[in-house]
Amino acid sequence: MAARITASLTFLQHILAEVLRPGDLAVDATVGNGHDTALLARLVGPSGLVHGFDVQAEAIESAGRLLAAVGLAERVRLYALGHERLAEVLPQADHGRAAAVVFNLGYLPGGDETRVTRPETTLAALEASRKILAPGGVIALACYGGHSGGAEETQAVAAWCRSLPFAGWRVARYELINKPGGPIVAFIAHKLQGGASTQNASGVSLATD
Ligand SMILES: C[S@@+](CC[C@H](N)C(=O)[O-])C[C@H]1O[C@@H](n2cnc3c(N)ncnc32)[C@H](O)[C@@H]1O
């Protein structure tokens, strides 16, 4: 079964498939129904590990069912907690080891539309992600402008991404500009190895110019 980031953002899937390797550590910061978690779990393989966060216990339960159904539950640890707590929750040994941290922002389609991600906690989680990211790792975000507060959150994420120093980071933005109901914007923040190397945590070469 093919997992998805969102039907419209296969772009992020391609990047993650390029970056993640068997044995890697990854974080799904917004688990929802677990589709993205399943994608990450597949990419890191049986020797890898995915930590997943969501504030809604129902989402964690739903994701747990999906992961069990597709035989991926053993490589995933799920937390019914806000992603802003991820650095405090992850074992110290995993700090600096995550090859990817993934955010699919907004609300859970088909769920409670008032339980949206919010700029304050998203920005706190992005700062926490910096602490746990491996050199060569990526932070991948999908942002939605169509719901209340979505445009402001996209702007806050864009400003955070822009503030990352060029000496150690490369950040790309990809936008679906013709989507009815508001744009979808993806950001990929790539933390360079040693500030200038071209390889990710798994030794995959990435362009740095
Ligand atoms: C667009 S959905 C994620 C979709 C999910 N990745 C999937 O594959 O089904 C956004 C999710 O973020 C969750 N969320 C909202 N605030 C959060 C927070 N502070 N920390 C973690 N998750 C949060 C919501 O409960 C919702 O499930």
Tab-separated table of C-alpha atoms and ligand atoms in Angstrom:
chain	number	residue	atom	x	y	z
A	1	MET	CA	0.000	0.000	0.000
A	2	ALA	CA	1.429	3.367	-0.951
A	3	ALA	CA	1.527	5.801	1.959
A	4	ARG	CA	1.077	9.494	1.309
A	5	ILE	CA	2.116	12.884	2.656
A	6	THR	CA	-0.901	14.446	1.024
A	7	ALA	CA	-2.345	13.529	-2.327
A	8	SER	CA	-1.000	16.824	-3.647
A	9	LEU	CA	2.436	16.793	-2.127
A	10	THR	CA	4.150	13.819	-3.639
A	11	PHE	CA	7.081	16.243	-3.903
A	12	LEU	CA	7.818	15.726	-0.198
A	13	GLN	CA	7.581	11.959	-0.554
A	14	HIS	CA	10.251	12.017	-3.239
A	15	ILE	CA	12.591	14.058	-1.046
A	16	LEU	CA	12.039	11.791	1.961
A	17	ALA	CA	12.590	8.684	-0.131
A	18	GLU	CA	15.860	10.224	-1.295
A	19	VAL	CA	17.011	11.134	2.216
A	20	LEU	CA	15.886	8.260	4.458
A	21	ARG	CA	17.767	4.984	4.548
A	22	PRO	CA	17.239	1.681	6.398
A	23	GLY	CA	18.233	2.045	10.045
A	24	ASP	CA	17.546	5.778	10.196
A	25	LEU	CA	15.666	7.616	12.935
A	26	ALA	CA	12.716	9.788	11.818
A	27	VAL	CA	10.039	11.858	13.548
A	28	ASP	CA	6.456	12.425	12.443
A	29	ALA	CA	5.492	15.612	14.311
A	30	THR	CA	1.808	15.436	13.266
A	31	VAL	CA	0.718	11.796	13.186
A	32	GLY	CA	-3.006	12.234	12.432
A	33	ASN	CA	-4.311	8.996	10.942
A	34	GLY	CA	-0.777	7.708	10.482
A	35	HIS	CA	-0.348	7.780	6.719
A	36	ASP	CA	2.846	9.825	6.888
A	37	THR	CA	4.077	7.784	9.868
A	38	ALA	CA	3.627	4.631	7.781
A	39	LEU	CA	5.593	6.169	4.925
A	40	LEU	CA	8.463	7.031	7.278
A	41	ALA	CA	8.349	3.579	8.914
A	42	ARG	CA	8.609	1.938	5.496
A	43	LEU	CA	11.549	4.116	4.505
A	44	VAL	CA	13.571	3.495	7.693
A	45	GLY	CA	12.964	-0.262	7.438
A	46	PRO	CA	12.878	-2.879	10.195
A	47	SER	CA	16.149	-1.646	11.722
A	48	GLY	CA	14.970	1.976	11.853
A	49	LEU	CA	12.726	3.848	14.286
A	50	VAL	CA	10.014	6.508	13.968
A	51	HIS	CA	8.797	8.679	16.849
A	52	GLY	CA	5.291	10.100	16.236
A	53	PHE	CA	3.439	12.908	18.035
A	54	ASP	CA	-0.167	14.124	18.012
A	55	VAL	CA	-2.221	16.060	20.569
A	56	GLN	CA	-5.354	14.045	19.802
A	57	ALA	CA	-5.563	10.677	21.525
A	58	GLU	CA	-8.064	9.605	18.833
A	59	ALA	CA	-5.468	10.297	16.151
A	60	ILE	CA	-2.831	8.263	17.982
A	61	GLU	CA	-5.282	5.363	18.334
A	62	SER	CA	-6.278	5.561	14.681
A	63	ALA	CA	-2.638	5.671	13.585
A	64	GLY	CA	-1.822	2.745	15.869
A	65	ARG	CA	-4.532	0.685	14.192
A	66	LEU	CA	-3.256	1.562	10.710
A	67	LEU	CA	0.354	0.755	11.613
A	68	ALA	CA	-0.650	-2.567	13.157
A	69	ALA	CA	-2.746	-3.436	10.110
A	70	VAL	CA	0.183	-2.899	7.758
A	71	GLY	CA	2.736	-4.587	10.038
A	72	LEU	CA	4.759	-1.466	10.853
A	73	ALA	CA	3.849	-0.883	14.529
A	74	GLU	CA	7.071	-2.339	15.901
A	75	ARG	CA	9.237	0.333	14.322
A	76	VAL	CA	7.107	3.243	15.613
A	77	ARG	CA	6.764	4.881	19.065
A	78	LEU	CA	3.605	6.985	19.323
A	79	TYR	CA	3.072	9.799	21.851
A	80	ALA	CA	-0.241	11.554	22.589
A	81	LEU	CA	1.678	14.773	23.180
A	82	GLY	CA	2.324	18.088	21.458
A	83	HIS	CA	5.286	18.155	19.082
A	84	GLU	CA	6.658	21.167	20.978
A	85	ARG	CA	7.757	18.591	23.581
A	86	LEU	CA	9.639	16.348	21.199
A	87	ALA	CA	13.174	17.206	22.355
A	88	GLU	CA	12.214	16.596	25.977
A	89	VAL	CA	10.495	13.273	25.175
A	90	LEU	CA	13.051	11.726	22.853
A	91	PRO	CA	15.829	9.851	24.639
A	92	GLN	CA	18.990	11.959	24.886
A	93	ALA	CA	20.748	9.280	22.837
A	94	ASP	CA	18.499	10.133	19.880
A	95	HIS	CA	19.327	13.858	19.934
A	96	GLY	CA	21.330	14.793	16.870
A	97	ARG	CA	20.340	11.524	15.169
A	98	ALA	CA	17.064	12.221	13.330
A	99	ALA	CA	17.474	11.995	9.577
A	100	ALA	CA	14.044	13.595	9.011
A	101	VAL	CA	11.400	15.458	11.005
A	102	VAL	CA	8.079	15.775	9.155
A	103	PHE	CA	5.227	18.226	9.796
A	104	ASN	CA	1.891	17.988	7.989
A	105	LEU	CA	0.221	21.059	9.493
A	106	GLY	CA	-3.406	22.131	9.809
A	107	TYR	CA	-6.268	19.905	10.928
A	108	LEU	CA	-6.988	16.251	10.477
A	109	PRO	CA	-9.169	15.768	7.379
A	110	GLY	CA	-12.466	14.258	8.519
A	111	GLY	CA	-11.615	15.029	12.167
A	112	ASP	CA	-12.070	17.918	14.590
A	113	GLU	CA	-11.288	21.014	12.504
A	114	THR	CA	-10.726	23.113	15.637
A	115	ARG	CA	-7.675	21.004	16.608
A	116	VAL	CA	-5.353	22.804	14.213
A	117	THR	CA	-1.640	23.244	14.588
A	118	ARG	CA	-0.755	26.745	15.771
A	119	PRO	CA	2.210	29.004	15.031
A	120	GLU	CA	3.486	29.226	18.645
A	121	THR	CA	3.693	25.474	19.149
A	122	THR	CA	4.811	24.807	15.573
A	123	LEU	CA	7.718	27.240	15.975
A	124	ALA	CA	8.636	25.700	19.345
A	125	ALA	CA	8.621	22.272	17.677
A	126	LEU	CA	10.812	23.539	14.842
A	127	GLU	CA	13.370	24.775	17.382
A	128	ALA	CA	13.201	21.384	19.116
A	129	SER	CA	13.677	19.703	15.728
A	130	ARG	CA	16.965	21.535	15.263
A	131	LYS	CA	18.242	19.867	18.429
A	132	ILE	CA	17.389	16.351	17.364
A	133	LEU	CA	18.263	16.601	13.664
A	134	ALA	CA	21.375	14.833	12.408
A	135	PRO	CA	23.868	16.680	10.240
A	136	GLY	CA	22.639	16.052	6.708
A	137	GLY	CA	19.044	15.593	7.919
A	138	VAL	CA	15.935	17.407	6.742
A	139	ILE	CA	12.927	19.093	8.289
A	140	ALA	CA	9.996	18.714	5.861
A	141	LEU	CA	6.795	20.727	6.230
A	142	ALA	CA	3.471	20.880	4.414
A	143	CYS	CA	1.528	24.080	5.244
A	144	TYR	CA	-2.078	24.850	4.287
A	145	GLY	CA	-3.495	28.312	3.742
A	146	GLY	CA	-7.172	27.431	3.362
A	147	HIS	CA	-8.320	27.235	7.002
A	148	SER	CA	-8.568	29.881	9.687
A	149	GLY	CA	-5.055	30.727	10.874
A	150	GLY	CA	-3.443	28.668	8.110
A	151	ALA	CA	-2.031	31.609	6.164
A	152	GLU	CA	-0.521	33.098	9.343
A	153	GLU	CA	1.035	29.773	10.242
A	154	THR	CA	2.509	29.421	6.740
A	155	GLN	CA	4.011	32.908	7.077
A	156	ALA	CA	5.461	32.094	10.502
A	157	VAL	CA	7.031	28.885	9.148
A	158	ALA	CA	8.421	30.758	6.130
A	159	ALA	CA	9.990	33.386	8.408
A	160	TRP	CA	11.542	30.675	10.613
A	161	CYS	CA	12.927	28.905	7.549
A	162	ARG	CA	14.353	32.162	6.201
A	163	SER	CA	16.089	32.800	9.518
A	164	LEU	CA	18.176	29.612	9.267
A	165	PRO	CA	21.796	30.580	8.545
A	166	PHE	CA	22.924	29.849	4.990
A	167	ALA	CA	26.291	28.686	6.336
A	168	GLY	CA	24.693	25.569	7.791
A	169	TRP	CA	21.353	25.194	6.016
A	170	ARG	CA	19.698	25.121	2.630
A	171	VAL	CA	15.939	25.708	2.576
A	172	ALA	CA	13.692	25.190	-0.433
A	173	ARG	CA	10.049	26.171	-0.889
A	174	TYR	CA	7.587	24.447	-3.214
A	175	GLU	CA	4.076	25.803	-3.663
A	176	LEU	CA	0.922	24.461	-5.288
A	177	ILE	CA	-0.421	27.797	-6.469
A	178	ASN	CA	-3.550	26.723	-8.357
A	179	LYS	CA	-5.227	24.647	-5.647
A	180	PRO	CA	-8.854	25.658	-4.978
A	181	GLY	CA	-9.411	26.641	-1.338
A	182	GLY	CA	-5.958	28.038	-0.727
A	183	PRO	CA	-2.354	27.221	-1.515
A	184	ILE	CA	-0.299	24.361	-0.135
A	185	VAL	CA	3.277	25.265	0.605
A	186	ALA	CA	6.038	22.767	1.318
A	187	PHE	CA	9.361	23.667	2.903
A	188	ILE	CA	12.422	21.461	3.052
A	189	ALA	CA	15.168	22.613	5.426
A	190	HIS	CA	18.369	20.648	4.895
A	191	LYS	CA	20.964	20.818	7.643
A	192	LEU	CA	24.388	20.588	6.049
A	193	GLN	CA	27.067	18.256	7.333
A	194	GLY	CA	29.744	20.272	9.120
A	195	GLY	CA	28.302	23.445	7.587
A	196	ALA	CA	29.411	22.687	4.052
A	197	SER	CA	29.306	19.010	3.213
A	198	THR	CA	27.007	17.651	0.550
A	199	GLN	CA	25.997	14.399	2.230
A	200	ASN	CA	23.051	13.597	4.472
A	201	ALA	CA	22.974	11.401	7.568
A	202	SER	CA	22.885	8.304	5.382
A	203	GLY	CA	25.658	9.429	3.064
A	204	VAL	CA	23.270	10.465	0.283
A	205	SER	CA	24.590	13.385	-1.724
A	206	LEU	CA	22.415	16.491	-1.829
A	207	ALA	CA	23.084	19.650	-3.794
A	208	THR	CA	24.231	22.508	-1.589
A	209	ASP	CA	24.499	25.407	-3.994
B	1	LIG	C1	-2.991	17.521	8.721
B	1	LIG	S1	-3.146	16.537	10.162
B	1	LIG	C2	-1.875	15.333	9.984
B	1	LIG	C3	-2.180	14.264	8.964
B	1	LIG	C4	-1.340	13.034	9.170
B	1	LIG	N1	0.077	13.291	8.965
B	1	LIG	C5	-1.810	11.830	8.359
B	1	LIG	O1	-1.005	11.224	7.635
B	1	LIG	O2	-2.987	11.475	8.498
B	1	LIG	C6	-2.514	17.575	11.453
B	1	LIG	C7	-2.454	16.898	12.805
B	1	LIG	O3	-1.730	17.741	13.695
B	1	LIG	C8	-2.217	17.494	14.992
B	1	LIG	N2	-1.756	18.537	15.905
B	1	LIG	C9	-2.288	19.749	16.191
B	1	LIG	N3	-1.518	20.406	17.091
B	1	LIG	C10	-0.473	19.584	17.385
B	1	LIG	C11	0.653	19.676	18.251
B	1	LIG	N4	0.895	20.764	18.993
B	1	LIG	N5	1.501	18.631	18.307
B	1	LIG	C12	1.295	17.506	17.563
B	1	LIG	N6	0.249	17.364	16.719
B	1	LIG	C13	-0.630	18.389	16.635
B	1	LIG	C14	-3.717	17.417	14.801
B	1	LIG	O4	-4.328	16.748	15.885
B	1	LIG	C15	-3.828	16.654	13.460
B	1	LIG	O5	-4.012	15.282	13.677
